[in-house]
XYZ file of C-alpha atoms in Angstrom:
764
model
C -44.336 -42.275 8.831
C -44.028 -38.618 10.634
C -41.158 -40.326 13.109
C -39.089 -41.720 10.284
C -39.401 -38.166 8.433
C -38.036 -36.718 11.229
C -35.522 -39.176 11.956
C -34.219 -38.483 8.470
C -34.216 -34.860 9.110
C -32.223 -34.976 12.207
C -29.561 -37.050 10.508
C -29.390 -34.952 7.489
C -28.636 -32.036 9.718
C -26.083 -33.812 11.580
C -24.051 -34.432 8.393
C -24.640 -31.095 6.872
C -23.025 -29.524 10.216
C -20.452 -32.223 10.273
C -19.483 -31.337 6.648
C -19.547 -27.665 7.398
C -17.398 -27.882 10.591
C -14.592 -29.985 8.545
C -14.628 -27.547 5.397
C -14.401 -24.520 8.095
C -11.589 -26.572 9.364
C -9.781 -27.052 5.898
C -10.068 -22.931 5.539
C -8.829 -22.243 8.539
C -5.741 -24.709 7.963
C -5.237 -22.484 4.829
C -4.847 -19.441 6.903
C -2.520 -20.747 9.105
C -0.630 -21.842 6.166
C -0.914 -18.288 4.738
C 0.262 -16.707 7.997
C 3.347 -19.155 8.098
C 4.740 -18.120 4.485
C 3.572 -14.599 4.558
C 6.492 -12.142 4.486
C 7.061 -10.457 8.504
C 6.384 -6.940 8.174
C 8.517 -4.588 10.225
C 7.863 -3.394 13.750
C 6.674 0.381 12.976
C 4.286 2.929 14.011
C 2.596 2.343 17.333
C 3.380 -1.561 17.430
C 6.715 -1.231 19.495
C 4.563 0.820 21.790
C 2.251 -2.278 22.119
C 5.084 -4.490 22.170
C 6.833 -2.232 25.215
C 3.751 -2.745 27.336
C 3.372 -6.237 26.900
C 6.810 -7.173 27.641
C 6.635 -4.582 30.721
C 3.435 -6.351 32.047
C 4.834 -9.869 31.792
C 8.107 -8.719 33.611
C 6.644 -6.550 36.147
C 2.761 -6.882 36.356
C 3.072 -2.990 35.267
C 3.873 -0.624 32.237
C 7.008 0.381 34.202
C 9.889 -2.017 33.199
C 13.478 -0.660 33.588
C 14.669 1.370 30.106
C 17.879 -1.324 30.190
C 15.692 -4.408 30.232
C 13.393 -3.120 27.372
C 16.742 -2.340 25.032
C 18.047 -5.864 25.770
C 14.871 -7.190 24.777
C 15.235 -5.119 21.300
C 18.359 -6.342 21.140
C 18.100 -9.889 21.157
C 15.107 -9.749 18.869
C 16.839 -7.556 16.598
C 14.347 -5.067 16.570
C 15.303 -2.023 15.042
C 13.003 0.514 16.973
C 13.924 3.273 19.179
C 13.329 2.232 22.812
C 11.597 4.730 24.682
C 12.766 6.299 27.849
C 8.982 6.139 29.107
C 6.048 4.656 28.467
C 3.941 6.670 26.113
C 0.009 6.866 27.353
C -1.914 4.917 24.282
C -4.972 3.244 24.080
C -4.434 -0.807 23.841
C -3.232 -1.574 27.246
C -5.775 -4.500 27.107
C -4.530 -6.205 24.106
C -1.268 -5.439 25.204
C -1.829 -7.566 28.329
C -3.647 -10.170 26.560
C -0.612 -10.942 24.209
C 2.014 -10.412 27.128
C 2.573 -14.052 27.856
C 3.104 -14.798 24.225
C 5.442 -11.867 24.121
C 7.255 -13.170 27.241
C 7.296 -16.639 26.298
C 8.287 -16.470 22.456
C 9.044 -12.651 21.622
C 7.478 -10.420 19.329
C 6.404 -13.142 16.629
C 4.871 -14.721 19.535
C 2.486 -11.620 20.137
C 1.619 -11.765 16.398
C 0.784 -15.215 16.405
C -1.719 -14.303 19.436
C -3.518 -11.942 17.489
C -3.662 -14.264 14.479
C -5.519 -16.988 16.730
C -7.902 -14.611 18.417
C -8.604 -13.570 14.813
C -9.415 -17.263 13.840
C -11.962 -17.268 16.910
C -13.571 -14.219 15.053
C -13.603 -16.117 11.785
C -15.509 -18.595 13.407
C -18.173 -16.168 14.992
C -18.400 -14.112 11.658
C -19.261 -16.933 9.623
C -21.695 -18.136 12.290
C -23.188 -14.666 11.845
C -23.628 -14.900 8.047
C -25.091 -18.386 8.129
C -28.400 -16.348 9.041
C -28.246 -14.791 5.351
C -26.561 -17.321 3.172
C -25.839 -20.992 2.636
C -23.012 -22.250 5.180
C -20.537 -22.856 2.222
C -21.318 -19.117 1.070
C -20.643 -17.556 4.659
C -17.638 -19.744 4.913
C -16.547 -18.460 1.431
C -17.576 -14.647 2.441
C -15.797 -14.699 5.765
C -12.824 -16.674 4.074
C -12.317 -13.274 1.290
C -12.595 -10.859 4.464
C -9.794 -12.435 6.423
C -7.796 -12.819 2.902
C -8.020 -9.500 1.674
C -7.183 -6.300 2.774
C -7.656 -4.347 5.197
C -8.222 -7.387 7.768
C -5.315 -9.382 6.161
C -2.685 -7.006 7.049
C -3.892 -6.574 10.601
C -4.137 -10.394 11.722
C -0.313 -10.105 11.786
C -0.175 -7.028 13.683
C 0.068 -5.920 17.178
C -2.840 -3.068 16.573
C -5.809 -3.128 18.477
C -7.949 -3.196 15.153
C -8.327 -6.841 14.799
C -9.137 -7.240 18.621
C -12.245 -4.452 17.970
C -13.272 -6.679 14.997
C -13.074 -9.688 16.719
C -15.260 -8.664 19.871
C -17.634 -7.004 17.631
C -18.159 -10.128 15.540
C -18.781 -11.778 18.890
C -20.949 -9.226 20.262
C -23.574 -8.638 16.895
C -23.440 -12.309 16.829
C -24.931 -12.724 20.499
C -27.007 -9.672 20.042
C -28.852 -10.674 17.102
C -29.583 -14.181 17.944
C -33.185 -15.235 17.133
C -33.819 -16.951 20.708
C -33.315 -14.124 23.448
C -31.770 -15.858 26.568
C -30.158 -14.452 29.812
C -26.916 -16.213 29.012
C -26.932 -14.414 25.339
C -27.841 -11.144 27.092
C -25.403 -11.317 29.786
C -22.519 -12.243 27.216
C -23.907 -9.819 24.505
C -23.852 -6.629 26.724
C -20.440 -7.639 28.215
C -18.548 -8.074 24.734
C -20.667 -4.944 23.727
C -19.744 -2.910 26.662
C -16.012 -3.985 26.628
C -15.172 -2.375 22.722
C -14.636 1.132 23.867
C -12.162 -0.245 26.346
C -9.890 -1.353 23.714
C -10.374 2.084 21.531
C -12.357 5.091 22.345
C -13.967 4.992 18.565
C -16.025 2.039 19.373
C -17.995 3.713 21.820
C -20.987 4.471 19.533
C -20.767 1.066 18.257
C -21.325 -0.222 21.742
C -23.801 2.368 22.723
C -25.977 1.011 19.312
C -25.711 -2.670 20.215
C -26.815 -2.045 24.156
C -29.606 -0.140 22.950
C -30.595 -2.759 20.471
C -30.171 -5.437 23.252
C -32.246 -3.524 25.661
C -35.194 -2.996 23.334
C -35.240 -6.773 22.552
C -35.711 -7.610 26.038
C -38.130 -4.549 26.815
C -40.196 -6.115 23.434
C -39.627 -10.172 23.582
C -38.504 -10.780 26.994
C -42.375 -10.681 28.487
C -41.752 -12.993 31.230
C -39.498 -11.025 33.615
C -38.717 -8.205 31.442
C -38.650 -5.260 34.216
C -36.028 -7.441 36.572
C -33.835 -8.160 33.509
C -34.272 -4.573 32.353
C -33.009 -3.049 35.651
C -30.510 -5.406 35.868
C -29.268 -4.772 32.677
C -29.394 -1.112 33.090
C -27.124 -1.475 36.354
C -24.779 -3.432 34.677
C -24.141 -1.094 31.664
C -24.108 1.973 34.382
C -21.208 -0.137 36.337
C -19.341 -0.765 32.912
C -19.877 3.345 32.212
C -18.442 4.327 35.269
C -15.532 1.993 35.001
C -14.584 3.404 31.429
C -14.434 6.976 32.714
C -12.512 5.825 35.636
C -9.806 3.719 33.358
C -9.647 6.623 30.736
C -8.811 9.314 33.104
C -6.476 7.166 35.343
C -4.729 5.879 32.005
C -4.514 8.699 29.778
C -5.718 11.507 31.785
C -8.744 12.497 29.481
C -11.926 11.134 28.570
C -11.036 10.601 24.840
C -7.719 9.013 25.953
C -5.103 8.903 23.124
C -7.756 9.495 20.308
C -7.260 12.771 18.737
C -9.100 14.729 15.357
C -6.670 16.754 13.658
C -9.788 18.084 11.586
C -12.384 20.259 13.121
C -16.046 18.459 12.836
C -18.364 20.060 10.187
C -20.957 19.002 7.869
C -19.225 19.511 4.856
C -16.031 18.341 5.938
C -17.618 15.340 6.851
C -17.994 14.128 3.094
C -14.855 15.353 2.550
C -13.198 13.170 4.999
C -15.506 10.025 4.089
C -14.120 10.678 0.532
C -10.541 10.440 1.759
C -11.224 7.194 4.144
C -13.176 5.700 1.001
C -10.557 6.522 -1.718
C -7.115 7.891 -0.700
C -3.888 5.963 -1.214
C -3.202 5.369 2.662
C -6.887 5.039 3.728
C -8.762 4.000 0.710
C -11.072 1.447 1.677
C -12.461 1.125 -2.057
C -9.348 1.611 -3.650
C -7.658 -1.606 -1.981
C -10.968 -3.625 -1.523
C -13.240 -2.629 -4.034
C -15.839 -5.778 -3.586
C -16.712 -3.694 -0.423
C -18.485 -1.341 -2.543
C -21.083 -4.237 -3.331
C -21.088 -4.618 0.453
C -22.654 -1.073 0.667
C -24.978 -1.933 -2.171
C -26.014 -5.053 -0.336
C -26.581 -3.079 2.707
C -29.147 -0.741 0.945
C -30.686 -3.934 -0.670
C -31.322 -5.489 2.840
C -32.617 -2.246 4.367
C -35.096 -2.187 1.097
C -36.293 -5.992 1.998
C -36.615 -5.197 5.702
C -33.684 -7.476 6.756
C -33.080 -6.681 10.595
C -29.675 -7.321 10.503
C -29.203 -5.187 7.572
C -31.038 -2.027 9.357
C -28.925 -2.633 12.283
C -25.251 -3.091 10.453
C -26.095 0.168 8.383
C -27.145 2.109 11.843
C -23.813 0.672 13.245
C -21.927 1.399 10.111
C -23.003 5.324 10.303
C -22.590 5.746 13.791
C -18.850 4.284 13.505
C -18.375 6.434 10.598
C -19.306 9.513 12.085
C -16.693 8.599 15.474
C -13.538 7.874 13.035
C -13.689 9.950 9.794
C -11.847 12.827 11.400
C -9.168 11.046 12.385
C -5.909 10.619 9.982
C -3.360 7.693 10.414
C 0.291 9.359 9.432
C 1.760 5.994 8.750
C -0.249 2.677 8.376
C -1.493 -0.410 6.274
C -4.602 0.666 3.925
C -7.950 1.178 5.340
C -6.594 0.623 9.166
C -10.019 2.360 10.521
C -12.312 0.133 8.596
C -11.241 -2.941 10.168
C -13.012 -3.157 13.208
C -16.458 -2.571 11.324
C -15.798 -5.096 8.728
C -18.356 -7.690 9.707
C -20.827 -5.125 8.493
C -19.606 -5.223 5.140
C -19.851 -9.204 5.524
C -23.596 -8.850 5.916
C -23.630 -6.536 3.184
C -21.520 -8.998 0.821
C -23.938 -11.835 2.031
C -26.720 -9.903 0.629
C -25.318 -8.865 -2.223
C -24.662 -12.777 -2.976
C -28.375 -13.584 -2.508
C -29.298 -11.118 -4.975
C -27.005 -11.633 -7.458
C -28.653 -12.795 -10.853
C -27.184 -10.838 -13.693
C -24.230 -11.055 -15.855
C -23.599 -7.332 -15.364
C -23.259 -7.932 -11.333
C -21.350 -11.174 -11.874
C -18.605 -9.848 -14.294
C -18.346 -6.426 -11.775
C -17.941 -8.792 -8.664
C -15.485 -11.058 -10.583
C -13.101 -7.742 -11.723
C -13.324 -6.320 -7.824
C -12.517 -10.074 -6.442
C -9.367 -10.110 -8.862
C -8.156 -6.472 -7.738
C -8.826 -7.018 -3.827
C -6.822 -10.609 -3.986
C -3.861 -8.840 -6.574
C -3.205 -6.250 -3.601
C -3.448 -8.968 -1.030
C -0.503 -11.079 -3.049
C 1.072 -8.039 -2.944
C 1.217 -7.286 0.631
C 1.673 -11.188 1.206
C 5.061 -10.766 -0.704
C 5.685 -6.798 0.395
C 4.180 -6.145 3.366
C 6.356 -3.188 4.300
C 5.753 -1.683 0.488
C 2.434 -0.743 1.848
C 3.847 1.662 4.548
C 5.741 3.829 1.865
C 2.404 4.867 0.037
C 2.598 8.373 1.682
C 2.235 10.300 -1.709
C 1.896 7.699 -4.456
C 0.129 4.406 -4.357
C 3.130 2.057 -4.746
C 0.818 -1.064 -4.797
C -0.844 0.234 -7.657
C 2.470 1.120 -9.398
C 3.042 -2.673 -8.560
C -0.081 -3.584 -10.280
C 1.092 -1.996 -13.543
C 3.914 -4.096 -14.059
C 1.606 -7.072 -13.638
C -0.799 -5.499 -16.182
C 1.788 -2.983 -18.321
C -0.752 -1.137 -19.778
C -3.206 0.188 -17.050
C -1.822 2.711 -14.675
C -3.937 3.717 -11.786
C -1.375 4.823 -9.454
C -1.533 8.794 -10.330
C -5.242 9.105 -10.379
C -5.861 8.014 -6.781
C -6.243 10.892 -4.332
C -4.020 11.592 -1.293
C -4.991 12.793 2.338
C -3.914 16.519 3.097
C -2.840 15.354 6.486
C 0.594 13.947 5.487
C 1.312 17.363 3.478
C 0.403 19.621 6.464
C 2.818 17.621 9.201
C 5.254 17.923 6.730
C 4.746 21.595 5.909
C 4.058 21.016 2.369
C 1.543 22.897 -0.270
C -0.747 20.043 -0.245
C -2.466 21.114 -3.515
C -5.752 20.436 -1.989
C -7.769 21.597 -5.444
C -5.994 18.686 -7.252
C -6.855 16.016 -4.419
C -10.463 17.567 -4.210
C -10.716 16.987 -7.806
C -9.602 13.581 -7.676
C -11.683 13.180 -4.685
C -14.693 14.238 -6.215
C -14.111 12.094 -9.482
C -13.819 9.042 -7.781
C -16.895 9.945 -5.470
C -19.162 10.107 -8.497
C -17.884 7.301 -9.840
C -18.829 5.400 -7.047
C -21.871 6.933 -6.516
C -22.846 6.363 -10.295
C -22.031 2.497 -9.912
C -23.957 2.099 -6.583
C -27.062 3.729 -8.110
C -26.894 1.657 -11.284
C -26.427 -1.528 -9.315
C -29.209 -0.846 -6.906
C -31.376 -0.037 -10.232
C -30.511 -3.347 -12.227
C -31.482 -5.401 -8.397
C -34.388 -3.519 -7.460
C -36.065 -1.989 -10.629
C -39.160 -4.016 -11.946
C -38.820 -1.917 -15.304
C -36.860 -3.311 -17.908
C -35.655 -0.017 -19.623
C -34.122 1.637 -16.252
C -32.004 -2.064 -15.966
C -30.758 -1.399 -19.471
C -29.871 2.087 -18.732
C -28.301 1.132 -15.460
C -25.847 -1.491 -17.242
C -24.961 0.986 -19.859
C -23.958 3.446 -17.483
C -21.621 0.911 -15.537
C -20.110 -0.249 -18.881
C -19.280 3.480 -19.806
C -17.624 4.194 -16.646
C -15.621 1.031 -16.754
C -14.607 1.704 -20.343
C -13.948 5.466 -19.400
C -11.412 4.343 -16.261
C -9.663 2.042 -18.579
C -9.088 4.419 -21.487
C -7.812 6.802 -19.091
C -5.671 4.480 -17.248
C -4.297 2.717 -20.523
C -0.375 3.767 -20.694
C 2.748 2.446 -22.250
C 5.832 3.033 -21.335
C 8.400 5.136 -23.763
C 11.313 3.047 -25.046
C 14.435 5.028 -23.276
C 15.963 5.150 -26.808
C 13.305 7.625 -27.775
C 14.260 10.218 -24.357
C 17.401 12.291 -23.794
C 16.792 13.498 -20.122
C 19.383 15.890 -18.037
C 19.390 17.334 -14.734
C 20.941 20.445 -13.785
C 20.650 23.246 -11.245
C 20.112 26.659 -12.191
C 19.478 29.669 -10.182
C 18.579 28.156 -7.155
C 15.873 25.452 -8.923
C 16.924 21.985 -9.904
C 15.374 21.423 -13.352
C 14.982 18.097 -15.558
C 14.856 18.323 -19.362
C 13.260 15.845 -20.988
C 13.368 15.762 -25.121
C 11.677 13.245 -26.704
C 12.874 11.775 -30.561
C 9.445 12.167 -31.471
C 5.666 13.815 -30.549
C 4.372 11.758 -27.256
C 1.495 12.343 -25.455
C 3.228 12.094 -22.319
C 0.970 11.143 -18.844
C 3.114 10.257 -16.417
C 6.623 10.906 -15.671
C 8.285 8.473 -13.167
C 11.348 9.462 -10.998
C 13.006 6.391 -9.449
C 15.976 6.731 -6.863
C 16.224 3.845 -4.485
C 18.460 5.854 -2.180
C 16.694 8.979 -1.747
C 13.864 9.396 0.879
C 10.847 10.966 -0.761
C 10.136 13.626 1.649
C 11.767 16.906 2.375
C 14.480 17.944 2.735
C 15.345 15.348 0.383
C 13.009 16.185 -2.431
C 11.218 19.372 -3.498
C 7.843 20.576 -2.448
C 6.472 21.328 -5.853
C 7.210 21.470 -9.560
C 6.316 23.835 -12.543
C 5.908 21.900 -15.582
C 6.398 23.181 -18.720
C 5.786 22.055 -22.265
C 7.109 22.590 -25.545
C 5.818 21.328 -29.299
C 8.793 22.212 -31.073
C 11.428 21.580 -28.287
C 12.301 25.276 -28.580
C 9.639 27.459 -27.060
C 7.952 26.203 -23.932
C 4.817 27.055 -22.092
C 4.141 26.878 -18.372
C 1.605 24.461 -17.821
C 1.451 25.013 -13.900
C 2.530 23.447 -10.504
C 1.867 19.967 -9.640
C 2.740 18.522 -6.088
C 6.324 16.912 -5.785
C 6.105 13.176 -6.021
C 8.133 10.161 -7.257
C 5.292 9.879 -9.896
C 4.171 12.840 -11.270
C 0.623 13.111 -13.447
C 0.708 15.540 -16.481
C -1.909 18.115 -16.523
C -2.120 17.832 -20.333
C -3.022 15.360 -23.226
C -1.539 16.930 -26.465
C 1.390 15.625 -28.019
C 4.841 17.454 -27.402
C 8.776 17.204 -27.988
C 10.170 18.560 -24.674
C 9.045 18.683 -21.175
C 10.676 20.858 -18.410
C 10.144 19.850 -14.602
C 11.273 22.628 -12.383
C 11.655 21.871 -8.706
C 11.183 25.288 -7.413
C 13.492 26.915 -4.774
C 15.240 23.541 -4.128
C 19.172 23.184 -5.245
C 19.930 20.103 -3.526
C 20.503 17.841 -6.770
C 21.168 14.741 -4.627
C 17.856 13.137 -5.423
C 18.603 13.634 -9.352
C 22.165 12.575 -9.172
C 21.321 8.649 -9.514
C 17.628 9.230 -10.737
C 16.056 7.109 -13.431
C 13.387 8.142 -15.736
C 10.494 6.140 -17.344
C 7.800 7.942 -19.231
C 4.540 6.594 -19.597
C 2.191 7.556 -22.531
C -1.700 7.725 -22.752
C -1.654 6.662 -26.328
C -3.309 3.403 -28.273
C -0.230 1.967 -29.150
C 0.716 -1.776 -28.373
C 4.712 -2.303 -27.672
C 5.294 -6.139 -27.317
C 7.852 -5.395 -24.949
C 6.833 -2.341 -23.462
C 7.122 -3.910 -19.880
C 10.875 -4.381 -20.399
C 12.000 -0.857 -21.320
C 14.554 0.004 -19.021
C 14.311 3.382 -17.111
C 16.435 6.179 -18.659
C 19.402 7.217 -16.811
C 19.307 11.473 -15.996
C 21.899 12.811 -18.033
C 23.711 15.741 -16.216
C 24.449 18.903 -18.510
C 27.203 20.130 -16.315
C 29.492 18.948 -14.210
C 31.529 20.840 -11.081
C 35.284 21.065 -11.965
C 36.090 18.368 -9.340
C 34.819 16.252 -11.852
C 37.436 16.694 -14.600
C 40.250 13.862 -14.916
C 43.569 14.250 -16.635
C 45.218 12.164 -19.002
C 46.826 8.799 -17.499
C 45.342 9.337 -14.117
C 44.226 6.513 -12.715
C 41.063 6.733 -10.490
C 39.849 3.985 -8.276
C 36.208 2.981 -7.505
C 36.773 1.179 -4.378
C 35.166 2.427 -1.264
C 36.921 6.026 -0.418
C 38.317 5.884 -3.757
C 38.763 9.236 -6.043
C 37.294 7.644 -9.091
C 34.067 6.963 -7.246
C 32.836 10.718 -8.302
C 32.915 9.631 -11.967
C 30.192 7.155 -11.409
C 27.294 9.157 -12.012
C 24.052 6.829 -12.293
C 23.288 3.113 -12.305
C 25.879 2.294 -9.450
C 25.411 0.157 -6.154
C 27.490 1.258 -3.134
C 30.955 0.976 -3.141
C 32.968 -1.869 -1.744
C 36.650 -2.639 -0.686
C 37.656 -3.876 -4.079
C 35.308 -1.604 -6.258
C 31.648 -0.822 -7.248
C 29.118 -2.892 -9.052
C 26.570 -1.690 -11.236
C 22.964 -2.031 -10.474
C 19.856 -1.890 -12.825
C 19.540 -2.160 -16.313
C 22.134 0.626 -17.387
C 24.787 2.769 -15.687
C 26.881 5.683 -16.402
C 30.386 7.359 -15.936
C 30.431 10.940 -16.322
C 33.666 13.292 -16.511
C 35.030 16.354 -17.939
C 37.767 15.476 -20.288
C 40.927 17.238 -20.537
C 41.649 19.997 -23.601
C 41.782 17.818 -26.306
C 44.102 18.734 -29.281
C 45.562 17.583 -32.314
C 42.138 15.727 -33.133
C 43.279 12.789 -31.122
C 40.628 10.395 -30.172
C 40.730 9.201 -26.650
C 40.621 5.611 -24.868
C 38.991 4.897 -21.820
C 40.295 2.034 -19.960
C 38.574 0.454 -17.079
C 39.794 -2.514 -14.719
C 36.347 -4.483 -14.205
C 34.856 -7.666 -13.527
C 31.518 -9.084 -14.638
C 28.963 -10.875 -12.261
C 29.144 -14.395 -13.584
C 28.226 -17.468 -12.467
C 28.119 -21.640 -13.357
C 24.489 -20.930 -14.375
C 25.203 -17.315 -15.743
C 28.236 -17.928 -17.544
C 28.520 -14.756 -19.808
C 27.616 -10.856 -19.986
C 27.009 -8.827 -22.721
C 27.313 -4.737 -22.576
C 26.529 -2.365 -25.153
C 28.672 0.846 -24.533
C 27.351 4.420 -25.684
C 28.651 7.761 -25.754
C 25.248 9.616 -25.027
C 23.022 7.860 -27.700
C 26.016 6.904 -30.106
C 26.920 3.195 -30.067
C 30.966 2.761 -29.393
C 31.328 -0.964 -28.653
C 30.398 -4.022 -26.845
C 32.031 -5.756 -23.850
C 31.569 -9.332 -23.888
C 32.841 -11.434 -20.356
C 32.850 -15.101 -19.981
C 33.789 -17.083 -17.023
C 37.237 -17.725 -18.779
C 37.980 -14.100 -19.820
C 36.424 -11.873 -16.768
C 38.810 -9.836 -14.803
C 40.585 -7.854 -17.288
C 41.200 -4.031 -18.429
C 38.971 -3.244 -21.364
C 39.473 -0.376 -23.581
C 36.783 1.781 -25.182
C 37.386 3.861 -28.013
C 35.959 7.425 -27.561
C 36.028 9.439 -31.087
C 37.190 12.810 -31.182
C 34.671 13.978 -33.385
C 31.843 12.760 -30.850
C 33.141 15.140 -28.254
C 34.595 18.031 -29.995
C 31.307 19.946 -29.924
C 30.399 19.395 -26.056
C 33.693 19.267 -24.373
C 32.420 20.085 -21.118
C 30.561 16.588 -20.131
C 31.745 13.176 -21.427
C 28.937 10.349 -20.692
C 29.771 7.102 -21.383
C 26.582 4.819 -21.034
C 26.332 0.964 -20.235
C 23.741 -1.086 -21.192
C 23.370 -4.481 -19.981
C 21.508 -7.008 -21.860
C 21.518 -9.799 -19.154
C 22.149 -8.298 -15.739
C 20.986 -10.438 -12.987
C 20.698 -10.366 -8.873
C 22.385 -13.182 -6.854
C 19.055 -13.902 -5.412
C 17.575 -14.722 -9.168
C 20.685 -17.210 -9.470
C 20.165 -18.770 -5.878
C 23.447 -17.525 -4.917
C 22.510 -15.148 -1.835
C 19.594 -13.019 -0.729
C 21.193 -10.012 -2.618
C 18.485 -8.556 -5.277
C 20.745 -6.219 -6.643
C 20.720 -6.646 -10.564
C 24.464 -6.663 -11.158
C 26.338 -6.319 -14.212
C 29.591 -4.785 -14.176
C 32.125 -4.208 -11.557
C 34.202 -1.386 -11.914
C 37.801 -1.411 -10.225
C 39.512 1.486 -11.938
C 39.093 3.957 -14.833
C 42.004 5.826 -16.683
C 41.514 8.014 -19.436
C 44.515 7.923 -22.107
C 45.080 9.293 -25.823
C 45.111 7.076 -28.647
C 48.411 7.121 -30.394
């Protein structure tokens, strides 16, 4: 009977293992599909350096490839990078050497594919590590979640060292924590632990903890021959340590290599830097993957339950955080420095899943998973968008387009390092306020979840659930915003006394929360945009009160909640008006109104209150808007780049602005435009409403049979006699489309009207 039972157990185990392997193979296949179809990010930051080292090594077995060959390599693969005159001594020679054959044979993408294949190896070992905590299916799902969400998702497709650190760490901790210690596990566990600092110095403390843990296990558990094994292991570690010191000094000339700490370590500075690494727009681990907050809760629960793996993981997490928290990546994908230590968070998620029992924790987990995967989907389609999140979270701004009533983008703090290197007033008080808010919210959620799971007193659990719901409701209330219709906004831009001023007037009182300045052609960094704004508001549109200064950014969070009729944004000591010449404005209102079409409100074009004299136009003059034409200066906003024939509009609206001649005898004017609409077989008509400022003039209709023509727009004398300085003709497109939408080309400009020439006449 016992023999029969043992036979059944063995066969069930085999069947279970085979099933588990098949399912894991399916998930790995999904990862390959995601990798194949994901949009390729640009080569930027340190990636060109790593690519340079890899290509140099495969060609010369050194890092001294001739400059002309490197330039030829960049040209062959259309790499828009600056070929370095000489190699810059940075970390990652090991990873560059390992990927060099793939780069030499398949080019830059071959290097990225090799990194992805290495990531798959790490996927398998991380899954096996988590098998000790949860069921095989749960460990597989948790591992898949880590690899398909930020920050790991982005770095499986890049040449950075971070994913290498994560993979080697996954294998090292897997071997180090095996239940049955053996000479084989000891050798490979020590080897992989000791090699971590060679990839990057910030893993030195992690390496130390893993080595000490393994040596302590030898001392305690390897009773038969622990003296000999202990001595051999110590000598082995000593040889590695000597080799590491020699490597660091020979390669970079210093013990710490290319690593640097732009902020001086200090006790209180530690908590600020930690908050920056957790919550800011370029580093925020919990901002882009809030599920990892639950992993932190899981680690604390594991410590309370005396789980050895949780205890070791928590110690590693603490020491690793100390080693990198002072750093700052000036341009990177989110949460870069946390990638290497993600297996620790995998342990925390596994423990959290084990104790996931109540509706509150399940609902929070579901919400956090949705946020994490939404960010990952945004990265899948627009990876380069994440590289631009210097001053505002463009990813959370993109989330607002998906959920058009919740805007978190301006409530996310930023790292002052970016402002320091650009010489900008970093507004530390505002950033610290936001960091403090997010820190307190996170601590409250963490304590509440721990109370729910660990408390044996039901009243405490009820209070903890109440706190969590209050936090979530408060965040939703603060973030609930809707777009103000452009018909209710009149915005003007001008330069006065060396300051660029934007005046925004509303047709009715508005509880404005955020102003979005949209200009695709301007780089949002000095000297192209100002450093700070002075905000002034008015409740009657006449008397203005200064509210205070805020940092200059594309999205401006307004520090007030009362209703206003006018808003003035002054860019102090900044007279360059290029950044507002083609600027569109959207205003978000923090008010519980429901606009069924709020997500379709197009941005309002910024109107000029004055124009220079060269914008005047005489009766009868034909002004051409082709490339180099003298009519381009009249195309004020909403237009694309000029082409040999003329200029397309780009967006939902565009504007022609000019100074009219002196109008006598109360004669109306006629603006004649030679034009062509963007039409196609599957887009056969174009309808355009024309306004003089906010006064409706006419509607222009274009069809395939009546497209290229000269159209006349009547401008009544009565509408311009009181404001003779500037005439603003605004075109609003009801159905502008992009060639990409119509499957005509890859051009994603939203085209409506193509202007060939304009001519002003007097109506007879």
